[in-house]
mmCIF file of C-alpha atoms in Angstrom:
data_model
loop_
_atom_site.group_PDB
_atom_site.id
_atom_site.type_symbol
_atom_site.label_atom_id
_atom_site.label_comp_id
_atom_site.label_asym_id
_atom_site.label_seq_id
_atom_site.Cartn_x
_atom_site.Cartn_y
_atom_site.Cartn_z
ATOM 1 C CA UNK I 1 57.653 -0.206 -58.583
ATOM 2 C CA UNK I 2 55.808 2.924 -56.639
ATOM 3 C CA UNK I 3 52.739 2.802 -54.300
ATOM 4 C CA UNK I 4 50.593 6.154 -54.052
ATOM 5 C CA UNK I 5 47.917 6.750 -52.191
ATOM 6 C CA UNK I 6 44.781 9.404 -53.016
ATOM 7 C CA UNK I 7 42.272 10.691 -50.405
ATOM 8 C CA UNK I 8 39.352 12.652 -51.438
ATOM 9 C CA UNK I 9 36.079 13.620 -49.959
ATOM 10 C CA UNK I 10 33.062 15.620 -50.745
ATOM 11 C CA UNK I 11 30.120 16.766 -49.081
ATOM 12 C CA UNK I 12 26.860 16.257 -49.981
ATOM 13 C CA UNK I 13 24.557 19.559 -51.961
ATOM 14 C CA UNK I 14 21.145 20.721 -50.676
ATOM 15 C CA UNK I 15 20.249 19.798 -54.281
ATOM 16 C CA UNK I 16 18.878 16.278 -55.574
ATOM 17 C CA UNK I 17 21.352 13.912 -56.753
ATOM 18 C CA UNK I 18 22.397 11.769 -58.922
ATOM 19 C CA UNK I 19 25.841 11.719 -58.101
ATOM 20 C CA UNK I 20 28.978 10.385 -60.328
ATOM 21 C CA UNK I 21 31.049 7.767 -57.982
ATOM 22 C CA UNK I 22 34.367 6.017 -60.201
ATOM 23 C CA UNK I 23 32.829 7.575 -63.201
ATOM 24 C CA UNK I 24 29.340 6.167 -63.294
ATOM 25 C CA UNK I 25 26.323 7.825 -62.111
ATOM 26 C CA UNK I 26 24.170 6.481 -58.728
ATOM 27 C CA UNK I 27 20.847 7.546 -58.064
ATOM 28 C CA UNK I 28 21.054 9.841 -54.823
ATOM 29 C CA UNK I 29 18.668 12.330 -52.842
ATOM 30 C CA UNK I 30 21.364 14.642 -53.006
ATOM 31 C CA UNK I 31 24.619 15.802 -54.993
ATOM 32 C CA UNK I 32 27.560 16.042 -54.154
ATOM 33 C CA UNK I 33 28.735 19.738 -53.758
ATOM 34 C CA UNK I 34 32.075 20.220 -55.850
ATOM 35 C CA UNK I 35 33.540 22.689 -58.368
ATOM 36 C CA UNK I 36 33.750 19.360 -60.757
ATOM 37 C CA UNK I 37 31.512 16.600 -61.134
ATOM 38 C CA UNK I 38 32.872 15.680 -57.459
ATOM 39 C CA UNK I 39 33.172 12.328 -58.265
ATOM 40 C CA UNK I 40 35.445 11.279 -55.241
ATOM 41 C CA UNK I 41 36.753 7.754 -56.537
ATOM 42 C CA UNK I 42 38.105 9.058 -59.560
ATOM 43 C CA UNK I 43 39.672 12.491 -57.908
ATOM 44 C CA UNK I 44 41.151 9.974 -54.855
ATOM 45 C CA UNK I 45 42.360 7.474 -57.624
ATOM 46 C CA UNK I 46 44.178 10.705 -59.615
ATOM 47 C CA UNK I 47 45.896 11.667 -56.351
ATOM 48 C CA UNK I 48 47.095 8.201 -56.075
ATOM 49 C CA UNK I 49 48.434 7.713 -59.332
ATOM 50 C CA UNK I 50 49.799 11.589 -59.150
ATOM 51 C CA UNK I 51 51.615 10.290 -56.370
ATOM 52 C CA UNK I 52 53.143 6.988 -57.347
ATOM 53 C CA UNK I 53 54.698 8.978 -60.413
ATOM 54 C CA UNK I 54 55.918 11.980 -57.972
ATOM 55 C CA UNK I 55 53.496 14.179 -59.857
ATOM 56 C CA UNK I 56 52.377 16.029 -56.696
ATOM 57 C CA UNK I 57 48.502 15.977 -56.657
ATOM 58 C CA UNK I 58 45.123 16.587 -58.479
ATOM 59 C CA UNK I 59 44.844 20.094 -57.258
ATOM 60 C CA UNK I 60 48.181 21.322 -59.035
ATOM 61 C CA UNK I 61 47.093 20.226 -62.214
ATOM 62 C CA UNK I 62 43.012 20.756 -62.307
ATOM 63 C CA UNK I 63 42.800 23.456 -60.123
ATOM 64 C CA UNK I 64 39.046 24.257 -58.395
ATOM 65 C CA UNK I 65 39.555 27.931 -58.474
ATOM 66 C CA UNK I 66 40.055 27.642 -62.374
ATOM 67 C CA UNK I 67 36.673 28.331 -64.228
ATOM 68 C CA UNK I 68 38.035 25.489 -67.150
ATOM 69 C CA UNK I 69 37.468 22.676 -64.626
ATOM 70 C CA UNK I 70 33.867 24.054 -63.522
ATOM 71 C CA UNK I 71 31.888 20.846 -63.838
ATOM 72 C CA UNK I 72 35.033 18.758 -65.129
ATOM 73 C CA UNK I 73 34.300 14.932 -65.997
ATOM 74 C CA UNK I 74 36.354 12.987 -63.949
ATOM 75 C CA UNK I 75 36.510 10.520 -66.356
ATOM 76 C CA UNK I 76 38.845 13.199 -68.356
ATOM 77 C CA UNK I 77 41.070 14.218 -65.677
ATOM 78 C CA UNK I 78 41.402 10.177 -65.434
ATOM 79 C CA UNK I 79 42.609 9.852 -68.415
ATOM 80 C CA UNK I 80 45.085 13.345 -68.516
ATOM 81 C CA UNK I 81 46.496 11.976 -65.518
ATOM 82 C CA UNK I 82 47.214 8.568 -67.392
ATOM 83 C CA UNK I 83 48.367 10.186 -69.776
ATOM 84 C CA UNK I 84 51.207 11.744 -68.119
ATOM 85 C CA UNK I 85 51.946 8.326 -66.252
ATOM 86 C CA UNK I 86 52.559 6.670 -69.946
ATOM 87 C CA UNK I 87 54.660 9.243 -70.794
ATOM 88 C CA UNK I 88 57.009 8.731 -67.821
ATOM 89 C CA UNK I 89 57.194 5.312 -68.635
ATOM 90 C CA UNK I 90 54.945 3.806 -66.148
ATOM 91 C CA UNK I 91 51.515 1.434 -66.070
ATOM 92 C CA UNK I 92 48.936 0.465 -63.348
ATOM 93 C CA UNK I 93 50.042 -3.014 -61.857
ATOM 94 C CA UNK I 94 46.717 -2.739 -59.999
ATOM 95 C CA UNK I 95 44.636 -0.392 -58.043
ATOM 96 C CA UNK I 96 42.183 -0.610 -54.796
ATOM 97 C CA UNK I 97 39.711 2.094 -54.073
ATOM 98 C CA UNK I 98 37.450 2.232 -50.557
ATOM 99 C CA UNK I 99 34.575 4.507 -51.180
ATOM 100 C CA UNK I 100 33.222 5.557 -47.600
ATOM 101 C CA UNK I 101 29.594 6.324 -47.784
ATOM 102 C CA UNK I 102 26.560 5.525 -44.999
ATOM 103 C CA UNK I 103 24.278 6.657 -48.248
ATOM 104 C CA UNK I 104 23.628 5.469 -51.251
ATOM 105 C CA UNK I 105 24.072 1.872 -50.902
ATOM 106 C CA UNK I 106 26.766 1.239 -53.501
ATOM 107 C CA UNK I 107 27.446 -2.814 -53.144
ATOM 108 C CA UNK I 108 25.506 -2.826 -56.728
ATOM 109 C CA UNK I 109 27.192 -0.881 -58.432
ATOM 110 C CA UNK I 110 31.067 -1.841 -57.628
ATOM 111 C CA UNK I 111 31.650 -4.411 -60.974
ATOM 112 C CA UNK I 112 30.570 -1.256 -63.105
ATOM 113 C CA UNK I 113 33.043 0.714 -61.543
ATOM 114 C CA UNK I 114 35.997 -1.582 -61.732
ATOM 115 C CA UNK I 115 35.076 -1.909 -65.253
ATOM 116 C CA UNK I 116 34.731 1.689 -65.946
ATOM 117 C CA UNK I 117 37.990 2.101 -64.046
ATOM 118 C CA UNK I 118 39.637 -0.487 -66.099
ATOM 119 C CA UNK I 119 39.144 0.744 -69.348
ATOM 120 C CA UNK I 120 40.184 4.338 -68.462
ATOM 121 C CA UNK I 121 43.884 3.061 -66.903
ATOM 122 C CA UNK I 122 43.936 0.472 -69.757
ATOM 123 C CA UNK I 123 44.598 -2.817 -67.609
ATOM 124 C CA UNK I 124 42.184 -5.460 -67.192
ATOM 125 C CA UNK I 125 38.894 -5.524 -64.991
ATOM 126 C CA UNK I 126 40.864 -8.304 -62.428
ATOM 127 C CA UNK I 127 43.557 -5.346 -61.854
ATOM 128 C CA UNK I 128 40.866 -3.460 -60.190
ATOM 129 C CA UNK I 129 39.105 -3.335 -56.851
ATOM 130 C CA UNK I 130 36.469 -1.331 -55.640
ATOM 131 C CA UNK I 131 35.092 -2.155 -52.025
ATOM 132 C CA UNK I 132 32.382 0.109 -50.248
ATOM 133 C CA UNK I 133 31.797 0.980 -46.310
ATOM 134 C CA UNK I 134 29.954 2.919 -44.197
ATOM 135 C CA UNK I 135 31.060 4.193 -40.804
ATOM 136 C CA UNK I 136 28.786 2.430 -38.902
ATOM 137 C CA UNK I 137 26.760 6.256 -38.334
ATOM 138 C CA UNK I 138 30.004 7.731 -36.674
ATOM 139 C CA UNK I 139 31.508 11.153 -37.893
ATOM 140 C CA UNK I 140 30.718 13.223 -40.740
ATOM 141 C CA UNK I 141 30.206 10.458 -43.012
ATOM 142 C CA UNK I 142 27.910 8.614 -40.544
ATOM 143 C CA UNK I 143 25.549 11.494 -40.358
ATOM 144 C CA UNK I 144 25.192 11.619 -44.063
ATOM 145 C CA UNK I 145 27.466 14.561 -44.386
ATOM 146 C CA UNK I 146 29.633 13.436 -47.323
ATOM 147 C CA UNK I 147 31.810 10.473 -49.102
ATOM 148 C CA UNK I 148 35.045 10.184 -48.815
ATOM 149 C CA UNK I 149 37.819 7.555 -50.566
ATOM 150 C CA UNK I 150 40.726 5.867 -50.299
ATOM 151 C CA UNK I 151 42.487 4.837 -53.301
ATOM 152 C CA UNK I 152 45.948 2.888 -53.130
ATOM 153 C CA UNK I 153 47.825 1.930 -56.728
ATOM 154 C CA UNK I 154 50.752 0.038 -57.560
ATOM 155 C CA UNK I 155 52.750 1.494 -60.594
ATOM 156 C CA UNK I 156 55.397 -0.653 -62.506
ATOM 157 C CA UNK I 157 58.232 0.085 -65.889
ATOM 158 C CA UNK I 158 57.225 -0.489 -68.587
ATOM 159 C CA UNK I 159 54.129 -0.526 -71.629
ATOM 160 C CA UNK I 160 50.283 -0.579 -70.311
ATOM 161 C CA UNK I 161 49.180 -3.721 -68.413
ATOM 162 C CA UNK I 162 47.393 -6.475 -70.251
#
């Protein structure tokens, strides 16, 4: 077994939203300004999985300053990255995700995302978490700055996960 941990954050565009959070769109008064579709639960979930598999991070392999990835779906670099965990033999025991945000309010939305999640890492919707939080108006993500995320995943040998 290997645990790897992702960390992303974004900040938020002078430009109306919606935004893409775990790879499904939430209304927002503002974007989220990124070189991709700067969906931070999906680019903190690659890292994690990158990193369980000793696959260094989401940067090496979808670099920002390369124009291909301009406006990437994180949805696809999800499933490139699972790609290459298959390959090496591993699957997703499970997976948590934090998403840090004061705004939008995202308590709605979290079964969508575990079961958009789930179907991209091929394991069932009960193999993955998705909790939201705010920081209580302190720091960058208080003042309605940015989101960031924590993702944490467990990988294990063998075929995908039922």
């Amino acid at each position: 077994m290997r645990i790897g941990h992702g960390f992303d954050v974004h900040k938020f565009a002078d430009i109306a939203g919606p935004i893409m959070l775990a790879g499904i769109q939430v209304d927002s008064d503002r974007a989220m300004l990124a070189h991709s579709d700067g969906d931070v639960g999906l680019h903190a979930l690659c890292d994690a999985l990158l990193g369980a598999a000793g696959l260094g991070d989401i940067g090496q392999h979808f670099p920002d300053t390369d124009p291909a990835f301009h406006d990437a779906d994180s949805r696809a670099l999800l499933r490139s990255v699972m790609d290459k965990i298959k390959q090496l033999g591993w699957r997703v025991n499970n997976i948590d995700v934090t998403i840090i945000a004061q705004a939008p309010r995202l308590s709605d939305h979290l079964p969508a995302m575990c079961a958009c999640v789930a179907s991209d890492c091929s394991v069932s919707e009960g193999q993955v978490n998705f909790k939201a939080t705010t920081t209580e108006r302190l720091g960058y993500v208080g003042r309605e700055e940015g989101i960031a995320c924590h993702a944490v995943i467990l990988l294990e040998r063998g075929e995908s996960a039922p």
